[in-house]
CSV table of C-alpha atoms in Angstrom, one decimal:
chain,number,residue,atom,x,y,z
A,12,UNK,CA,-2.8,-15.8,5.0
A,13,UNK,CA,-2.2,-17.7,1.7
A,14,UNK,CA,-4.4,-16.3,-1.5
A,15,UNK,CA,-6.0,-18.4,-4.0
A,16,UNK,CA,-2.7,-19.4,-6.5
A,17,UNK,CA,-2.8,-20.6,-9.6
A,18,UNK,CA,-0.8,-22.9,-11.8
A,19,UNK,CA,1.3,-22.8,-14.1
A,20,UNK,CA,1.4,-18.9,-14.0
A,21,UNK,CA,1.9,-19.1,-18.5
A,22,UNK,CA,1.3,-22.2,-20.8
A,23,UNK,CA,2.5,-22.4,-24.4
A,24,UNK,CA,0.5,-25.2,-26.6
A,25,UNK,CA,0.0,-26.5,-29.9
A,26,UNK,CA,-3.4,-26.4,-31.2
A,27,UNK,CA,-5.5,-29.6,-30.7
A,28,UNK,CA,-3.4,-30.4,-27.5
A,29,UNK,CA,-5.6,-31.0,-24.1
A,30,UNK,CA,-4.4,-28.5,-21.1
A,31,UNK,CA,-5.2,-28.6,-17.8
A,32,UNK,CA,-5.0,-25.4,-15.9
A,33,UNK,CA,-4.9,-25.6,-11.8
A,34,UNK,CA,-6.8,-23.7,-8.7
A,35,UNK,CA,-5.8,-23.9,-5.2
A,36,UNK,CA,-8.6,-21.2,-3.2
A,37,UNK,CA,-7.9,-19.9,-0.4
A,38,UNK,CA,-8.6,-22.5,2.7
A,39,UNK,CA,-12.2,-23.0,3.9
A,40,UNK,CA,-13.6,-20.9,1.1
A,41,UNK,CA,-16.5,-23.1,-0.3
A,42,UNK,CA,-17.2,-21.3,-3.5
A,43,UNK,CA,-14.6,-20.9,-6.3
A,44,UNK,CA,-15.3,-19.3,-9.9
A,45,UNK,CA,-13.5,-19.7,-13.4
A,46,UNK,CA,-13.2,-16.7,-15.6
A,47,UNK,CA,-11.8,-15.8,-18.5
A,48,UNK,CA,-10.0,-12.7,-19.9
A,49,UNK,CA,-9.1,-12.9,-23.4
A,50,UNK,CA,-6.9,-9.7,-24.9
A,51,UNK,CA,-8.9,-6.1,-24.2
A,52,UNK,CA,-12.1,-8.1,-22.7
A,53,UNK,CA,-13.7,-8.1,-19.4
A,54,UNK,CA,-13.6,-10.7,-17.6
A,55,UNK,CA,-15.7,-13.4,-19.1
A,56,UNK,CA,-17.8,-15.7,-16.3
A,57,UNK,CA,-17.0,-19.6,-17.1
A,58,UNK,CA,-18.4,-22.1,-14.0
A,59,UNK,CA,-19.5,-21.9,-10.4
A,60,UNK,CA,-18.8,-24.1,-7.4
A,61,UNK,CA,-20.1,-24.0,-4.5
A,62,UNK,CA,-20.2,-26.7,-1.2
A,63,UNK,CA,-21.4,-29.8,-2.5
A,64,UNK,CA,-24.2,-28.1,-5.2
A,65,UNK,CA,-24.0,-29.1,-8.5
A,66,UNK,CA,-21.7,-26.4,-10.4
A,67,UNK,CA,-23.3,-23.8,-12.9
A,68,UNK,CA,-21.5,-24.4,-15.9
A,69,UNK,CA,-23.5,-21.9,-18.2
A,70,UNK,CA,-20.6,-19.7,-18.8
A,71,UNK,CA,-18.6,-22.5,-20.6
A,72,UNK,CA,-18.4,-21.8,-24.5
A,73,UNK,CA,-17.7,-25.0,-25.2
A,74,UNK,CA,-17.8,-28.8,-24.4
A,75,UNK,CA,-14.4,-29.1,-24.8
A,76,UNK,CA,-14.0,-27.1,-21.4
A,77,UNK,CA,-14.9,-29.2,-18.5
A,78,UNK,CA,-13.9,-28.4,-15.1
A,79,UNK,CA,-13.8,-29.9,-11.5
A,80,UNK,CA,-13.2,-29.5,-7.9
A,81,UNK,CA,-11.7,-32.2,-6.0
A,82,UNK,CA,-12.5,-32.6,-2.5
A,83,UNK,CA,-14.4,-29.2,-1.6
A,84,UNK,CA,-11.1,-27.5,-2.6
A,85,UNK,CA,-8.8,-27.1,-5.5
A,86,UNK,CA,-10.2,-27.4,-8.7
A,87,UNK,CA,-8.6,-28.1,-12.4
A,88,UNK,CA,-9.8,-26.2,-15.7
A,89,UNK,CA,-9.5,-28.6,-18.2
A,90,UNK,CA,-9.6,-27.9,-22.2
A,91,UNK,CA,-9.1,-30.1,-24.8
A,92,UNK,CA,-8.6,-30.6,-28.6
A,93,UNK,CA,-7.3,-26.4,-28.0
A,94,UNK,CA,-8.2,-23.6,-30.4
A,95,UNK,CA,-6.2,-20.2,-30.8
A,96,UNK,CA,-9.0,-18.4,-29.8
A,97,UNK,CA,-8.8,-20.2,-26.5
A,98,UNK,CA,-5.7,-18.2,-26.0
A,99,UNK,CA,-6.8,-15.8,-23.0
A,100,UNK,CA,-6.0,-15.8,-19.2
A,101,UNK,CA,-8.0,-17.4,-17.0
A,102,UNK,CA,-8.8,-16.4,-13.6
A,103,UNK,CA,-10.0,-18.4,-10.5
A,104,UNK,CA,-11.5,-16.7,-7.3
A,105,UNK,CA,-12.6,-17.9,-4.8
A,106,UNK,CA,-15.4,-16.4,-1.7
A,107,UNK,CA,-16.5,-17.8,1.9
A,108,UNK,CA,-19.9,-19.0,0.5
A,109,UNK,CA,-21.6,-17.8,-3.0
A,110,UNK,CA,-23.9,-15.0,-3.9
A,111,UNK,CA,-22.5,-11.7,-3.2
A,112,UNK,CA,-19.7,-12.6,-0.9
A,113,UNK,CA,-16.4,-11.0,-1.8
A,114,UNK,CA,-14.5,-12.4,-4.4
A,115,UNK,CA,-10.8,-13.1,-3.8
A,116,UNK,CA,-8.9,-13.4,-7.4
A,117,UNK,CA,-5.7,-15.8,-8.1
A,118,UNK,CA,-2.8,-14.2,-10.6
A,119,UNK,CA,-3.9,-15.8,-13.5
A,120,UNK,CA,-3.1,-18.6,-16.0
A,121,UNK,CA,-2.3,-16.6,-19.6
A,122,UNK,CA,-2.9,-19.1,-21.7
A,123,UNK,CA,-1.2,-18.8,-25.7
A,124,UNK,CA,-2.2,-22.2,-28.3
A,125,UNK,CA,-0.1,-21.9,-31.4
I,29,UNK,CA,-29.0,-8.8,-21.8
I,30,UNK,CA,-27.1,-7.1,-18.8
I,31,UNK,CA,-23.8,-5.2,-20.3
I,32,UNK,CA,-21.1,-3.3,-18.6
I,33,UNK,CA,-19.8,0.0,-20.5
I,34,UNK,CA,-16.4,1.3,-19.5
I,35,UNK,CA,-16.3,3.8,-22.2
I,36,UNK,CA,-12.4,4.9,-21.7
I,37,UNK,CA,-9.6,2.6,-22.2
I,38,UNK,CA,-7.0,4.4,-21.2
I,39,UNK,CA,-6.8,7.4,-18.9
I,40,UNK,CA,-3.8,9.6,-18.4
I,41,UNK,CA,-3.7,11.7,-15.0
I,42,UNK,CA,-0.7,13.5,-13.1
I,43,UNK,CA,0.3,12.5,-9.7
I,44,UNK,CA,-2.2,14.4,-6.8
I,45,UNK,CA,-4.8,15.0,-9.4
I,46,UNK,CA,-8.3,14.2,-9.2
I,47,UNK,CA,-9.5,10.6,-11.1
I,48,UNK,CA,-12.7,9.9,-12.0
I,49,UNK,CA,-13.2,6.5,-14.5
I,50,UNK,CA,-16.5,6.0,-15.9
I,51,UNK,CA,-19.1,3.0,-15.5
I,52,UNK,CA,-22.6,2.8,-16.9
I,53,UNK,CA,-24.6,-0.2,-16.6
I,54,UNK,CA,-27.8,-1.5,-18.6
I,55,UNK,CA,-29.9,-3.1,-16.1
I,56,UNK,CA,-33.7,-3.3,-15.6
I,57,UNK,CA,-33.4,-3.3,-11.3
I,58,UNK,CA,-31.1,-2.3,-9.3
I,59,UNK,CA,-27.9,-4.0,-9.8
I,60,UNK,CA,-25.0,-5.2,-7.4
I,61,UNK,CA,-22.3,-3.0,-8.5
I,62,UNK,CA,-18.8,-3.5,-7.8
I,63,UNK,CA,-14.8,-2.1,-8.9
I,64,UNK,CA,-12.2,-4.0,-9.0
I,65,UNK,CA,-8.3,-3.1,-9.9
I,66,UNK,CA,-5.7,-5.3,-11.5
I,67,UNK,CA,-2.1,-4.8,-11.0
I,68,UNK,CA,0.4,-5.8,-13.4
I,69,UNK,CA,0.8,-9.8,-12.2
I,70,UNK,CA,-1.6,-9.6,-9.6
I,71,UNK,CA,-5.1,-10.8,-9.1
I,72,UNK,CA,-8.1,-8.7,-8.7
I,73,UNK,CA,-8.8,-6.8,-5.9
I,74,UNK,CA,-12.3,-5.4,-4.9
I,75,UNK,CA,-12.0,-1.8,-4.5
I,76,UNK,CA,-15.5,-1.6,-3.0
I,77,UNK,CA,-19.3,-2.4,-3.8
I,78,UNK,CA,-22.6,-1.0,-3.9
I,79,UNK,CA,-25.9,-3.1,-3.1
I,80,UNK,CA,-28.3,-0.9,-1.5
I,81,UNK,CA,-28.6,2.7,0.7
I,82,UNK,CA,-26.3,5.3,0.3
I,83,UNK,CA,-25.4,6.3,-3.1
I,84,UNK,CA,-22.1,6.9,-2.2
I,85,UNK,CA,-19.6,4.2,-1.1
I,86,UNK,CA,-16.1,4.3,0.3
I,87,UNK,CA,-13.7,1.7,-0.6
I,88,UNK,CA,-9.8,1.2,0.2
I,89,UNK,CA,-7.2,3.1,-0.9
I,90,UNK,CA,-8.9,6.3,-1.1
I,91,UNK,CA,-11.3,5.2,-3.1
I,92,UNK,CA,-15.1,6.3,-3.3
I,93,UNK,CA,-18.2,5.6,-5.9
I,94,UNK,CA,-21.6,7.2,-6.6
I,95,UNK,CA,-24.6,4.9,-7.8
I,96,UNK,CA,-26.7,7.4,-10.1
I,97,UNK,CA,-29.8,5.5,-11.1
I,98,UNK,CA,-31.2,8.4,-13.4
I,99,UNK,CA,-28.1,7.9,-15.1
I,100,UNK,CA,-27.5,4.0,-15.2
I,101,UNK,CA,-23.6,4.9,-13.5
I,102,UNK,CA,-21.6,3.5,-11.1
I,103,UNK,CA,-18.3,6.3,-11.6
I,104,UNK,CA,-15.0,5.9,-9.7
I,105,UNK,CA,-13.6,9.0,-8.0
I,106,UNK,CA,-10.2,9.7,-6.1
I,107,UNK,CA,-9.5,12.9,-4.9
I,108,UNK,CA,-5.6,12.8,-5.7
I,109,UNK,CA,-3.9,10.0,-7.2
I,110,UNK,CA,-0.4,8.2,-6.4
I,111,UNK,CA,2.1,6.8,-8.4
I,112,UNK,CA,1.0,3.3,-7.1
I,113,UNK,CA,-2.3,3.6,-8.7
I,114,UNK,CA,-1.4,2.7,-12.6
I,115,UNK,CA,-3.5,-0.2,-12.5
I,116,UNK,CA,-6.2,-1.7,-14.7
I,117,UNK,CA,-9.8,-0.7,-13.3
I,118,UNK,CA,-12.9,-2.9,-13.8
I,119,UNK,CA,-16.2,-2.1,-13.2
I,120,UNK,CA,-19.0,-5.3,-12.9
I,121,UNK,CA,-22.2,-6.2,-12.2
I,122,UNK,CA,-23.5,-8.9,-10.2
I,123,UNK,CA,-27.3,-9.2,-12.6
I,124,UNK,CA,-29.2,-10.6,-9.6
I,125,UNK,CA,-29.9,-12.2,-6.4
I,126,UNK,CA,-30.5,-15.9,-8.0
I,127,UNK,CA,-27.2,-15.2,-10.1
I,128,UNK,CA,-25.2,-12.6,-8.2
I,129,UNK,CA,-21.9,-14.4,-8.1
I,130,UNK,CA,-21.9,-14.5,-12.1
I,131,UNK,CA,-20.5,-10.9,-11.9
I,132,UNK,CA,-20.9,-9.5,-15.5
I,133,UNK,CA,-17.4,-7.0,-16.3
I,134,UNK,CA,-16.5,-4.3,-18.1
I,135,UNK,CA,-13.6,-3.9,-20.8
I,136,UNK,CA,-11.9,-2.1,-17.9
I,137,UNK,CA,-10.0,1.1,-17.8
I,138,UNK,CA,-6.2,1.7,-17.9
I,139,UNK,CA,-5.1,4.4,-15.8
I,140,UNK,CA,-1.5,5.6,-16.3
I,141,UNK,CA,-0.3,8.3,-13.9
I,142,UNK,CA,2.6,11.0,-14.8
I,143,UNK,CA,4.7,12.0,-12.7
């Protein structure tokens, strides 16, 4: 079946523009995680849906990230006013309920502000 | 704070021989442990994961780890390695069961293999 997809795959912006970066998980999973990977990290943990619970957004660094999910499904990244160090790629997964089920990882948006 | 320690960044092996890519953990219990491996352009794909009993796990692809909790490691082992397996490898944490899905990564390792 269809895996969690991402889009767009890359994004080229100017710093200070807003960007909205796009989930789609893979159908009936009711969890879905944001990460980010910025160049020779780990993965870096950024917000938590899961069913209708409200999200854990501790990993955002900022308050100019924001993120939602739409419907119990896909969910948009959204970062505004951007900086160059938000130049990374970010990752969604998504798992058939929280906690330690499997996660299943999308490609990635890479990410590069000017 | 919980940390993730993949001490090599690169690793250069020949096809058929042995791989083993190092993962050490600071943890006060027993952690979720978990490898993953990145292809170039693909998402992440658990390899395989460790959360309680035996020490040793299979995985796919040939794959096996051994949880050492004298020695705070979670190492990766294959016995002989293909071409197909020049990948990025990341080990993670999950910290705990209130916060398991916030899995905590390492720096990952890059395996190149020779032919």
């Amino acid at each position: 079946g269809a895996g969690v997809s991402q889009s767009p795959s890359n994004k080229v912006t100017e710093k200070g523009k807003d960007v909205e970066l796009r989930c789609d998980p893979i159908s009936g999973h009711t969890a879905l995680y944001w990460y980010r990977q910025s160049l020779g990290q780990g993965l870096e943990f950024l917000i938590y849906f899961q069913g209708n619970s409200a999200p854990d957004k501790s990993g955002l660094p900022s308050d100019r990230f924001s993120a939602e999910r739409t419907g119990g499904s896909v969910s948009t990244l959204t970062i505004q006013r951007t900086q160059q160090e938000d130049s990374a790629v970010y990752l969604c997964a998504s798992s058939l309920g929280g906690g330690l089920k499997t996660q299943y990882f999308g490609p990635g948006t890479r990410l590069l502000v000017l | 704070a919980q940390s993730v320690t993949q001490p090599d960044i690169h690793i250069t092996v020949s096809e058929g021989a042995s791989l083993e890519l190092r993962c050490n953990y600071s943890y006060g219990a027993t952690p979720y442990l978990f490898w993953y491996v990145q292809s170039p352009g693909q998402g992440l794909q658990l390899l395989l994961k460790y959360f309680s009993g035996d020490t040793l796990v299979q995985g796919i692809k040939g794959f096996e780890a051994e949880f050492k909790r004298s020695q705070s490691s979670f190492n990766l082992r294959k016995p002989s390695v293909h071409w197909s397996d020049a990948a990025e490898y990341f080990c993670a944490v999950g910290p705990s069961m209130d916060s398991s899905y916030k899995l905590i990564f390492g720096s990952g390792t890059r395996l190149l293999v020779r032919p």
